CSV table of N, CA and C in Angstrom, one decimal:
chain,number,residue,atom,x,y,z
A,1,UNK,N,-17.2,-13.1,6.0
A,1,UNK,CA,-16.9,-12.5,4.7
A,1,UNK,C,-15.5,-12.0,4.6
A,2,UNK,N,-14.6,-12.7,3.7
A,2,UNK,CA,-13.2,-12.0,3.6
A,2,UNK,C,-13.3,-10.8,2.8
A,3,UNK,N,-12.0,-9.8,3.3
A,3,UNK,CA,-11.9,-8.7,2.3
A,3,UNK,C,-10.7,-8.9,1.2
A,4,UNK,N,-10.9,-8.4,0.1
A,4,UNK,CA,-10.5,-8.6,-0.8
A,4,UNK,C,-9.2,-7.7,-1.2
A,5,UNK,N,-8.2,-7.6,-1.1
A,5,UNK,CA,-7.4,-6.5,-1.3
A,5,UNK,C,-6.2,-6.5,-2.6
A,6,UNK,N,-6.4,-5.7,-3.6
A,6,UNK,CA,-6.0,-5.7,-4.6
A,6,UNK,C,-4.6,-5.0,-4.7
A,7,UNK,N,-3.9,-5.2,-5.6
A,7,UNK,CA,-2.6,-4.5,-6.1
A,7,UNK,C,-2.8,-3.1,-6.0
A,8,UNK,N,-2.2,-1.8,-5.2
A,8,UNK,CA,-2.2,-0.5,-5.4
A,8,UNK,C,-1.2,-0.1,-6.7
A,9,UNK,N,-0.3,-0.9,-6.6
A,9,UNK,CA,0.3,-0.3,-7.9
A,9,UNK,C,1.2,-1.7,-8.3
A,10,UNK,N,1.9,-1.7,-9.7
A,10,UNK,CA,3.1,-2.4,-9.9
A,10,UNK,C,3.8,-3.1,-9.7
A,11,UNK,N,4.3,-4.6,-9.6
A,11,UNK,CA,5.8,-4.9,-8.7
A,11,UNK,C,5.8,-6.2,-8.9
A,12,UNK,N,6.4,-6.5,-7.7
A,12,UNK,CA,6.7,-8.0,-6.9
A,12,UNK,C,6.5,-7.8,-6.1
A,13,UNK,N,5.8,-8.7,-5.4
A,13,UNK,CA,5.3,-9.1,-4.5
A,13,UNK,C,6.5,-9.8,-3.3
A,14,UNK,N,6.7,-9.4,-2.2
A,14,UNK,CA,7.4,-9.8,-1.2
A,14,UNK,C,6.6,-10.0,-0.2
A,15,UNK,N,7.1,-11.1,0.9
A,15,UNK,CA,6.3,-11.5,2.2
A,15,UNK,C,6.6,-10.2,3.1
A,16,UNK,N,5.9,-9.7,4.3
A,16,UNK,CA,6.1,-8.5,5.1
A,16,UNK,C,7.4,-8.8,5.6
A,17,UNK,N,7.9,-9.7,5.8
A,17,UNK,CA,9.3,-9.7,6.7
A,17,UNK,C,10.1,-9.2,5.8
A,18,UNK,N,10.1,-9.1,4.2
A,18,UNK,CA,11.1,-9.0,3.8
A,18,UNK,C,11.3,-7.1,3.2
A,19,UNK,N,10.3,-6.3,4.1
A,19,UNK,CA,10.0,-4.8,3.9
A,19,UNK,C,11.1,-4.9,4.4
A,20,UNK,N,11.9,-3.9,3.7
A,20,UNK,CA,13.5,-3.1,4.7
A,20,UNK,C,12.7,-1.6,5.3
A,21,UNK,N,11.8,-2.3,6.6
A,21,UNK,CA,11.2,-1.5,7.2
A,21,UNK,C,11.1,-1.9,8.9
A,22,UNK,N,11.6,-2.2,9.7
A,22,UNK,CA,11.8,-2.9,11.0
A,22,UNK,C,10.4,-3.3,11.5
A,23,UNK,N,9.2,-1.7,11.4
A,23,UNK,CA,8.2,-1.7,12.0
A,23,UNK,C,7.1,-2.2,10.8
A,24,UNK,N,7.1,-2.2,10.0
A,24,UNK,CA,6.4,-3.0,8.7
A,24,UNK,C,7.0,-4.5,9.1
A,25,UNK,N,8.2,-4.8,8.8
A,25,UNK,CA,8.4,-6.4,8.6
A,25,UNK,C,8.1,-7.0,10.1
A,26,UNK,N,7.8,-6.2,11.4
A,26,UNK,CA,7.3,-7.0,12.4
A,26,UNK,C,5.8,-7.1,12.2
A,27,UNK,N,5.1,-6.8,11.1
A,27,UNK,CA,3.4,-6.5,11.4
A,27,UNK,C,3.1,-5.7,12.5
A,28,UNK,N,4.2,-4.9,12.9
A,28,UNK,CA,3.5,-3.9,13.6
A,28,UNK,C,1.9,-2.8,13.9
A,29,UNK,N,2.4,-2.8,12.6
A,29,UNK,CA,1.3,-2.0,12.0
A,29,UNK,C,0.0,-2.5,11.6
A,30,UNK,N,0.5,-4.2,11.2
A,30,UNK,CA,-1.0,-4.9,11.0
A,30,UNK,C,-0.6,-5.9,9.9
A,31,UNK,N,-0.8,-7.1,9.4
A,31,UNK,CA,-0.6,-8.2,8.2
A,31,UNK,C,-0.9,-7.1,7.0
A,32,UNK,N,0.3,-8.2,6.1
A,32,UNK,CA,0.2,-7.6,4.5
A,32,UNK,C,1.7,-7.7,4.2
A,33,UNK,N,1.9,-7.2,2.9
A,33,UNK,CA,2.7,-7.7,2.0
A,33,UNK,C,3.6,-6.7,1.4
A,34,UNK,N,4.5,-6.5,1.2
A,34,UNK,CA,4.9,-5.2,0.0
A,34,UNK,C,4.9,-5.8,-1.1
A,35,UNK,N,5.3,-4.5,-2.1
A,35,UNK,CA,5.1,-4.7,-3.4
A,35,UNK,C,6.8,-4.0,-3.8
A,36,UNK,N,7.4,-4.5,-4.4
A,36,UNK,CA,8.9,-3.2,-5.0
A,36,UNK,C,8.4,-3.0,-6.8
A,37,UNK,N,8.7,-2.4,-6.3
A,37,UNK,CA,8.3,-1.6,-8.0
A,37,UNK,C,9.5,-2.0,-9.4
A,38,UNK,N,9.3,-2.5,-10.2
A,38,UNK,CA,9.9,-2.6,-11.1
A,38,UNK,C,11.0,-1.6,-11.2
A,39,UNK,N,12.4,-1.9,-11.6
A,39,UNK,CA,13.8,-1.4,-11.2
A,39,UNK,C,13.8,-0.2,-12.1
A,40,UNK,N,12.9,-0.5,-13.3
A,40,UNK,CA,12.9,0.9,-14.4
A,40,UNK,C,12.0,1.4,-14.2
A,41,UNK,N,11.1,1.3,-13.2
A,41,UNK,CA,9.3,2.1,-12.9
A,41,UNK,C,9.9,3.4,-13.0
A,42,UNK,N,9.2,4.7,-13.5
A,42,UNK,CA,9.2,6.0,-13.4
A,42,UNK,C,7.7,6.3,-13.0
A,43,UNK,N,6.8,7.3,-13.5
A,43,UNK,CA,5.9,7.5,-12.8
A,43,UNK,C,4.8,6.5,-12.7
A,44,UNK,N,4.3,6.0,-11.7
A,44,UNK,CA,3.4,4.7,-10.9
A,44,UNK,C,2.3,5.5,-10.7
A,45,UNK,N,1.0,5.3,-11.3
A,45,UNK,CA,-0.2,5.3,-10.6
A,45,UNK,C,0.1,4.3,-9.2
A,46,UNK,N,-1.2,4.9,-7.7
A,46,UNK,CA,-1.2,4.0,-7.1
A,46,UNK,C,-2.7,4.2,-6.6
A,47,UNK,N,-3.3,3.1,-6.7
A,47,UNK,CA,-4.6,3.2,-6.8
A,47,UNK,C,-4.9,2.6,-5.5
A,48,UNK,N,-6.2,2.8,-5.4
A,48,UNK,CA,-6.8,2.3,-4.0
A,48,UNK,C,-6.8,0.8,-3.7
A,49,UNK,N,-6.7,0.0,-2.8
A,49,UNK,CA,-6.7,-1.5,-2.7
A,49,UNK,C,-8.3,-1.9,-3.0
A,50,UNK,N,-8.8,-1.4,-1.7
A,50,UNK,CA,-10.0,-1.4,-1.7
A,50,UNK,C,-11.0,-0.2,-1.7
A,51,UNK,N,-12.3,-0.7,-1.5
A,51,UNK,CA,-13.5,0.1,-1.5
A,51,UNK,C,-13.4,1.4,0.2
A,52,UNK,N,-14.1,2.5,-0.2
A,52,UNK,CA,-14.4,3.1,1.5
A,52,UNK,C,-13.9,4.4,1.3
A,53,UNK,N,-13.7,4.5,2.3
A,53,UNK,CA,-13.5,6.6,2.7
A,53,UNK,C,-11.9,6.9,3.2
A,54,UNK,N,-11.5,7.4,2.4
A,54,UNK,CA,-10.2,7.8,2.7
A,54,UNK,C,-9.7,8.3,3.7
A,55,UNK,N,-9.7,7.5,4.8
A,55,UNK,CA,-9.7,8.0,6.6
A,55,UNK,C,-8.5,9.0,6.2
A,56,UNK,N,-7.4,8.4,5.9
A,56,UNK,CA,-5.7,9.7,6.2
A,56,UNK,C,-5.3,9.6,4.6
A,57,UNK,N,-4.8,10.9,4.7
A,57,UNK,CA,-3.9,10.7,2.9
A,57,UNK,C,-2.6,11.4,3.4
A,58,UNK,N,-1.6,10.9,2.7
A,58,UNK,CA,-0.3,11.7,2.7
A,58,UNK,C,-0.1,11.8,1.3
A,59,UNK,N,1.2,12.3,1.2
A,59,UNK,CA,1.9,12.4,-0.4
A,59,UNK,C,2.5,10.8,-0.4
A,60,UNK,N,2.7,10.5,0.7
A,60,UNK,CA,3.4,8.9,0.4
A,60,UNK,C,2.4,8.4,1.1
A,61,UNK,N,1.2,8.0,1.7
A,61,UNK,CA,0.6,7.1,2.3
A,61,UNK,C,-1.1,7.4,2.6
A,62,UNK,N,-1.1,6.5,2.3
A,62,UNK,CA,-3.1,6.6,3.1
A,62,UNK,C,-3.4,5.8,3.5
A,63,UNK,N,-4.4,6.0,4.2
A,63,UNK,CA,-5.5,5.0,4.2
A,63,UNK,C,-6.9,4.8,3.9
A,64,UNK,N,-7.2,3.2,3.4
A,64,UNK,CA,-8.7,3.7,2.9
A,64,UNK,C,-9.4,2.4,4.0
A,65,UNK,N,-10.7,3.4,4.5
A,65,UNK,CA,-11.8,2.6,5.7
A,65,UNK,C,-12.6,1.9,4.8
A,66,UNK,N,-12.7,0.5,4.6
A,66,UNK,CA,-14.3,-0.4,4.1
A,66,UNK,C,-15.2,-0.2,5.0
A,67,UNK,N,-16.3,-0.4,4.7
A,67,UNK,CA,-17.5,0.2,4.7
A,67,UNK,C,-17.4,-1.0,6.3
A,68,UNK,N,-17.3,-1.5,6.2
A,68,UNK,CA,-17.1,-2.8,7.2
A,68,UNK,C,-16.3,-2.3,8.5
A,69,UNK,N,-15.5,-1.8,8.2
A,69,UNK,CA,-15.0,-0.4,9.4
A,69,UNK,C,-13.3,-0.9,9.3
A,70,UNK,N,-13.0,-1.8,8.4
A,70,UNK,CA,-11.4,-2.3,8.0
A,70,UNK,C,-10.8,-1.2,7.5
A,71,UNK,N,-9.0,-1.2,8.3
A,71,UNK,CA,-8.5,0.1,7.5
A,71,UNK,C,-7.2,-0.5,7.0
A,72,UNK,N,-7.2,-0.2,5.3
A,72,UNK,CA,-6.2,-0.7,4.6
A,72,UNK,C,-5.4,0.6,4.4
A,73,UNK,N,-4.1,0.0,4.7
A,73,UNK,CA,-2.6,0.9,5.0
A,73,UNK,C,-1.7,0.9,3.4
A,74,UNK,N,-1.9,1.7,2.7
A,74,UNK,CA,-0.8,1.8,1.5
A,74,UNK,C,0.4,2.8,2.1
A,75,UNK,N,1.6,2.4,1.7
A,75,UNK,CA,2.6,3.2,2.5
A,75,UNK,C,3.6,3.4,1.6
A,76,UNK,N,4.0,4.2,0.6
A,76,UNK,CA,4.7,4.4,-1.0
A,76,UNK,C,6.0,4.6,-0.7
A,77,UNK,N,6.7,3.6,-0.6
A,77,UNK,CA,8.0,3.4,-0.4
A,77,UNK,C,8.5,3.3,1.3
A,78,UNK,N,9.6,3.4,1.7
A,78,UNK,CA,10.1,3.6,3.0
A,78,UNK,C,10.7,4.6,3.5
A,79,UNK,N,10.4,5.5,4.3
A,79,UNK,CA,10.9,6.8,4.7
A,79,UNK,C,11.0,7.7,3.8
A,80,UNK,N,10.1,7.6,3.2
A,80,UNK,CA,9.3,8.5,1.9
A,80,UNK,C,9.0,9.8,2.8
A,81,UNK,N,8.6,9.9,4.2
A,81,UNK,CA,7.9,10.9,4.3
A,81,UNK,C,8.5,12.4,4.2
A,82,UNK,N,10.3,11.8,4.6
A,82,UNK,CA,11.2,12.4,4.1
A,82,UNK,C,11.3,13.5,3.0
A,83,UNK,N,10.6,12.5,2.4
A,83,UNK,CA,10.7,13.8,0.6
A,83,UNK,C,10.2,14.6,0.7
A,84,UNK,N,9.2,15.2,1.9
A,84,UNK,CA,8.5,16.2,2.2
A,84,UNK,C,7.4,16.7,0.7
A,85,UNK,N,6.8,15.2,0.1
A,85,UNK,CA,6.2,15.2,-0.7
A,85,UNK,C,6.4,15.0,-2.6
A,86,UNK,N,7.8,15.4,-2.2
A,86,UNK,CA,8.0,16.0,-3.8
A,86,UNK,C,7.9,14.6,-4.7
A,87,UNK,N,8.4,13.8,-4.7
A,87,UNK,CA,7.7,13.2,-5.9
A,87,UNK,C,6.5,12.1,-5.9
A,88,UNK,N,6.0,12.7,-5.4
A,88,UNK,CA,4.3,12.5,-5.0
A,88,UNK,C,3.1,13.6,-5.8
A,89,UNK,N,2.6,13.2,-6.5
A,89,UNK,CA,1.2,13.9,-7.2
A,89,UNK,C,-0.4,13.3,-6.1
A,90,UNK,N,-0.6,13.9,-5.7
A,90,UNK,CA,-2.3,13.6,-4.5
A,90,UNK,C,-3.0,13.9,-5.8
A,91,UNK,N,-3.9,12.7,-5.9
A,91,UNK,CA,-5.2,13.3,-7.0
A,91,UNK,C,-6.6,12.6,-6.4
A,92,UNK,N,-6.4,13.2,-5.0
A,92,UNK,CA,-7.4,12.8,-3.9
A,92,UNK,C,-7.3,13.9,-2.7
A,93,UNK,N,-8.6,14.0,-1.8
A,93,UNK,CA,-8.3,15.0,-0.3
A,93,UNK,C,-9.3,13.6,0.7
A,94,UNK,N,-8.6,13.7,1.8
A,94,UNK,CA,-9.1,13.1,2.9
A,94,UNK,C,-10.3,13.4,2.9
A,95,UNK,N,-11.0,11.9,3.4
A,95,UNK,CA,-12.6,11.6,3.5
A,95,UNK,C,-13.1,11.8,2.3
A,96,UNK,N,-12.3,11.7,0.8
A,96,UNK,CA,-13.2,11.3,-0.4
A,96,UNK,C,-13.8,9.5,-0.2
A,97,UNK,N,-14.4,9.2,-0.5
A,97,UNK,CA,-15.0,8.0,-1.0
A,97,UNK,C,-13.9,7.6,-2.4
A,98,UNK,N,-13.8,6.4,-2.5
A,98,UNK,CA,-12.9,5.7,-3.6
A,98,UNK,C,-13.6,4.1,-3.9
A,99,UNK,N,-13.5,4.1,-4.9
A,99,UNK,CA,-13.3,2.5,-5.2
A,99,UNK,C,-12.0,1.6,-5.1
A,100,UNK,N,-12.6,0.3,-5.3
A,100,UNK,CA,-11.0,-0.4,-5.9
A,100,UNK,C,-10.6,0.1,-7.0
A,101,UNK,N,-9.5,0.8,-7.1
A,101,UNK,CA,-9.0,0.7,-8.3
A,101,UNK,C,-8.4,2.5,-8.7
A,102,UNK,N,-9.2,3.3,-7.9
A,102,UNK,CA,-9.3,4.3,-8.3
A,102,UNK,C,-8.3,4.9,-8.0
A,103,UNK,N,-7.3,6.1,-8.7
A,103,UNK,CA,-6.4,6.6,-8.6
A,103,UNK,C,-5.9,7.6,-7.0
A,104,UNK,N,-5.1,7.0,-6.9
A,104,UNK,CA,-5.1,8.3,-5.9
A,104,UNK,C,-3.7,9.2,-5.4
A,105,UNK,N,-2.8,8.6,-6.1
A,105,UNK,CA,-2.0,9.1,-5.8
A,105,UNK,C,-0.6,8.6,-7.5
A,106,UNK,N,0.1,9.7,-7.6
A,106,UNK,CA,0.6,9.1,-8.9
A,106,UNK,C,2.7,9.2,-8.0
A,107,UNK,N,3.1,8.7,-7.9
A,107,UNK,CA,4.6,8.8,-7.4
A,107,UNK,C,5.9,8.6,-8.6
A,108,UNK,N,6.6,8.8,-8.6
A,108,UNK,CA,7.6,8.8,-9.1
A,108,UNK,C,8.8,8.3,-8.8
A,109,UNK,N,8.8,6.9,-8.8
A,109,UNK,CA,9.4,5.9,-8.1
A,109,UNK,C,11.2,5.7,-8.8
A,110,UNK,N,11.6,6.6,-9.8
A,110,UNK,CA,13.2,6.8,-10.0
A,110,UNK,C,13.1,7.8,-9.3
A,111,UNK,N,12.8,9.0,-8.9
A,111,UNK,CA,13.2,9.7,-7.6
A,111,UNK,C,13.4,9.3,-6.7
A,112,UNK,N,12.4,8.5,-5.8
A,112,UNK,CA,12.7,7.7,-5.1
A,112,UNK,C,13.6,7.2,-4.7
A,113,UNK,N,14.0,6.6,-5.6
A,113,UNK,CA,15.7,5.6,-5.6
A,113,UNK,C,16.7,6.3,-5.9
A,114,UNK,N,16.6,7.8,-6.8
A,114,UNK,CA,17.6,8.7,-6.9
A,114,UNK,C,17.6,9.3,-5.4
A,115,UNK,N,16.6,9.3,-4.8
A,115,UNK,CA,17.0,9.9,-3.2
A,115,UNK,C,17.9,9.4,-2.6
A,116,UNK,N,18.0,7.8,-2.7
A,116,UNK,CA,18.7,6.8,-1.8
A,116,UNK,C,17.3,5.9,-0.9
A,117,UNK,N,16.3,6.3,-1.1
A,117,UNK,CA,15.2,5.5,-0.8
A,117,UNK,C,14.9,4.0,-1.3
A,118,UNK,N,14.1,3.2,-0.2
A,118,UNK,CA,13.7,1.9,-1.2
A,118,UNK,C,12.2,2.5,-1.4
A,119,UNK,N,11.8,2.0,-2.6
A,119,UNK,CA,10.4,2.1,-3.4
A,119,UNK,C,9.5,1.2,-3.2
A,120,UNK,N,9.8,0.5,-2.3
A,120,UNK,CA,9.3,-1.3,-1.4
A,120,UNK,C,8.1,-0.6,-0.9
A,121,UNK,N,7.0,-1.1,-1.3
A,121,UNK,CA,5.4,-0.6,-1.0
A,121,UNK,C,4.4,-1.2,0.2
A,122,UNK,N,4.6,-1.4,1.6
A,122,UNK,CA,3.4,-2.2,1.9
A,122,UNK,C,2.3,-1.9,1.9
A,123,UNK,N,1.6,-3.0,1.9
A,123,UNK,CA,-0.1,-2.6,2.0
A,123,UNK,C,-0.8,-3.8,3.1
A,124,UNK,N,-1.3,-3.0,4.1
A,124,UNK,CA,-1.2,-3.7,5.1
A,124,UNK,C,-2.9,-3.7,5.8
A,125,UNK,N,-3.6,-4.6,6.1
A,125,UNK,CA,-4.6,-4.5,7.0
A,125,UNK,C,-4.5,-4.2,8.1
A,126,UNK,N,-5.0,-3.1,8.7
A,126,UNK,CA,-4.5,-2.6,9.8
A,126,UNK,C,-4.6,-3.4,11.0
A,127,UNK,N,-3.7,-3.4,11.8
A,127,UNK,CA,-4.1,-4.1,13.4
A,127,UNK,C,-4.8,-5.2,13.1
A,128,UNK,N,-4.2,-5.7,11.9
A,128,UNK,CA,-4.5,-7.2,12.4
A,128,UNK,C,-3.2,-8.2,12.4
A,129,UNK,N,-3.9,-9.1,13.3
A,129,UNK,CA,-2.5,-10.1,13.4
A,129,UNK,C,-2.0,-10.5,12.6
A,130,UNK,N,-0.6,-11.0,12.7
A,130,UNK,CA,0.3,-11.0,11.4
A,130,UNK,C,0.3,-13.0,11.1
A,131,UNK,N,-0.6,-13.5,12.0
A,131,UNK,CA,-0.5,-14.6,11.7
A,131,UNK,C,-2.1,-15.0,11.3
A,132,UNK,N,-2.6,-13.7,10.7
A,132,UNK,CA,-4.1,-13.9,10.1
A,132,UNK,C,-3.9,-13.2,9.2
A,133,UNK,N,-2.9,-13.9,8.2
A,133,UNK,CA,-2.1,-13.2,7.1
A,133,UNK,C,-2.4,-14.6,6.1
A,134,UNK,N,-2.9,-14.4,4.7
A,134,UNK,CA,-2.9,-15.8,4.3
A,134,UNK,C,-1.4,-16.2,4.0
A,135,UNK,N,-1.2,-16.9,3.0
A,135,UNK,CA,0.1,-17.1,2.4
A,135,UNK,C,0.1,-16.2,1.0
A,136,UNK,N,1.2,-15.8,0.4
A,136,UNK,CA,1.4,-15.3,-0.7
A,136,UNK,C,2.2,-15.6,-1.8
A,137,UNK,N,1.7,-15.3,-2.4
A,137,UNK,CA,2.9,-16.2,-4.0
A,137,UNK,C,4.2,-15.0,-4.2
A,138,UNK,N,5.7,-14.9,-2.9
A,138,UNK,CA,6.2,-14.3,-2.7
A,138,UNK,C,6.9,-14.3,-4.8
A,139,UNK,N,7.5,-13.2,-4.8
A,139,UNK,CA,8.0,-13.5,-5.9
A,139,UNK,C,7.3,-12.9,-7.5
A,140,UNK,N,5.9,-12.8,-6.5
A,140,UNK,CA,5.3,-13.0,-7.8
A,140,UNK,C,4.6,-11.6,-8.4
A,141,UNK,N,4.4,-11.5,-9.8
A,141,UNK,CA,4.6,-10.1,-10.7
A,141,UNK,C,2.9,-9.4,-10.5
A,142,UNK,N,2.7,-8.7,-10.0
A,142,UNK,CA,1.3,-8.2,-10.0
A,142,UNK,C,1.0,-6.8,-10.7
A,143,UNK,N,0.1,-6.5,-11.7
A,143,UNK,CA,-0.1,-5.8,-11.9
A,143,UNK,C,-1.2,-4.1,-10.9
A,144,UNK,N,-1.4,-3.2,-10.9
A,144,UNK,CA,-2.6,-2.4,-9.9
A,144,UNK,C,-3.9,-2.9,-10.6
A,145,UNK,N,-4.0,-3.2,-9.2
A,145,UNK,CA,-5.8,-4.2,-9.8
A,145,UNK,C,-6.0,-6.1,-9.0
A,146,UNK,N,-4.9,-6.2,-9.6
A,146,UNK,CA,-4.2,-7.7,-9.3
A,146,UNK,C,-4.6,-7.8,-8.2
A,147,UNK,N,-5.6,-9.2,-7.8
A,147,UNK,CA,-5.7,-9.8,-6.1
A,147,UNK,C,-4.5,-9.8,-5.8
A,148,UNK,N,-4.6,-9.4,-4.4
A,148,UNK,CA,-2.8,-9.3,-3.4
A,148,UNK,C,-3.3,-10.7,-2.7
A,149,UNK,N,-4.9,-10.5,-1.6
A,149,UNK,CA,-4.5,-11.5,-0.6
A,149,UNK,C,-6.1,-11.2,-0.5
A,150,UNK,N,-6.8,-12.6,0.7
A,150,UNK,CA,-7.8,-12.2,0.6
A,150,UNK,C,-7.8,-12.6,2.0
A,151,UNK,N,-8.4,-11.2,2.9
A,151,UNK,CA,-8.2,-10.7,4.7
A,151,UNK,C,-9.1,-11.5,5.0
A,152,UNK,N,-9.6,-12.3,6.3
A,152,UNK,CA,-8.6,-13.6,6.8
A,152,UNK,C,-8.9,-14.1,6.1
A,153,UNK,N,-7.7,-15.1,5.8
A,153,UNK,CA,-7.5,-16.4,5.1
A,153,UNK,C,-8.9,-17.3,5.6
A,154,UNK,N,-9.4,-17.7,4.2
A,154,UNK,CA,-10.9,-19.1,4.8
A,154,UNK,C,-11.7,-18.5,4.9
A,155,UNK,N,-11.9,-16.9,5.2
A,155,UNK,CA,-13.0,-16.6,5.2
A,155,UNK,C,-13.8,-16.4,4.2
């Protein structure tokens, strides 16, 4: 059974190599995609990809566990953690339960880039190989909600 992982927030869609993130664009961390946020985005809902229990939350990142024991990586920009939160709104606490779709975090993505930050989003299945990544329609405009990819490919 593949898992299904939806748009956390807004953007374009880019392949993982192309995160200006060394340890993101090696799939270090695990397959998946970023998203960059539209050049005039100001405040971004970013909603859950998928279903499960909110293993970790940050002001820039979480993660949510499927019930299946898969842990999907949202990670709100690059060296966000920097901002020591500030233009991050949490409208969630670790080990809530969420759906797809459900809010959890709201950012403020022209801060972001007033920092000197990129707002480049990945979302990544954790620890899994980067060549059990399907293909992706790089390029392409997705709304939060929007199918991203569906974890492994064929399944």
């Amino acid at each position: 059974m593949s898992l299904l992982v939806t748009a956390p927030l807004p953007g374009t869609v880019l392949p993982i190599t192309d995160v200006p993130d060394p340890v993101f664009a090696a799939s270090m961390v695990g397959a998946g995609v970023g998203i960059d946020p539209a050049a005039d985005a100001g405040l971004v809902d970013v909603v859950a990809p998928v279903g499960g229990r909110l293993l970790k939350v940050h002001p820039h990142a979480f993660i949510v566990l499927t019930p299946e024991g898969r842990g999907v990586l949202v990670h709100v920009g690059i060296d966000t953690v920097r901002l020591d939160g500030a233009p991050f709104t949490l409208h969630v606490t670790e080990g809530d339960d969420v759906a797809a779709g459900d809010r959890v975090v709201t950012v403020d993505v022209a801060a972001v880039r007033a920092a000197g930050m990129s707002p480049v989003s990945p979302v990544v299945v954790m620890d899994a190989a980067a060549d059990s990544m399907p293909p992706v329609t790089a390029g392409a405009s997705v709304a939060a909600g929007d199918e991203l990819f569906r974890w492994p490919a064929g399944a």
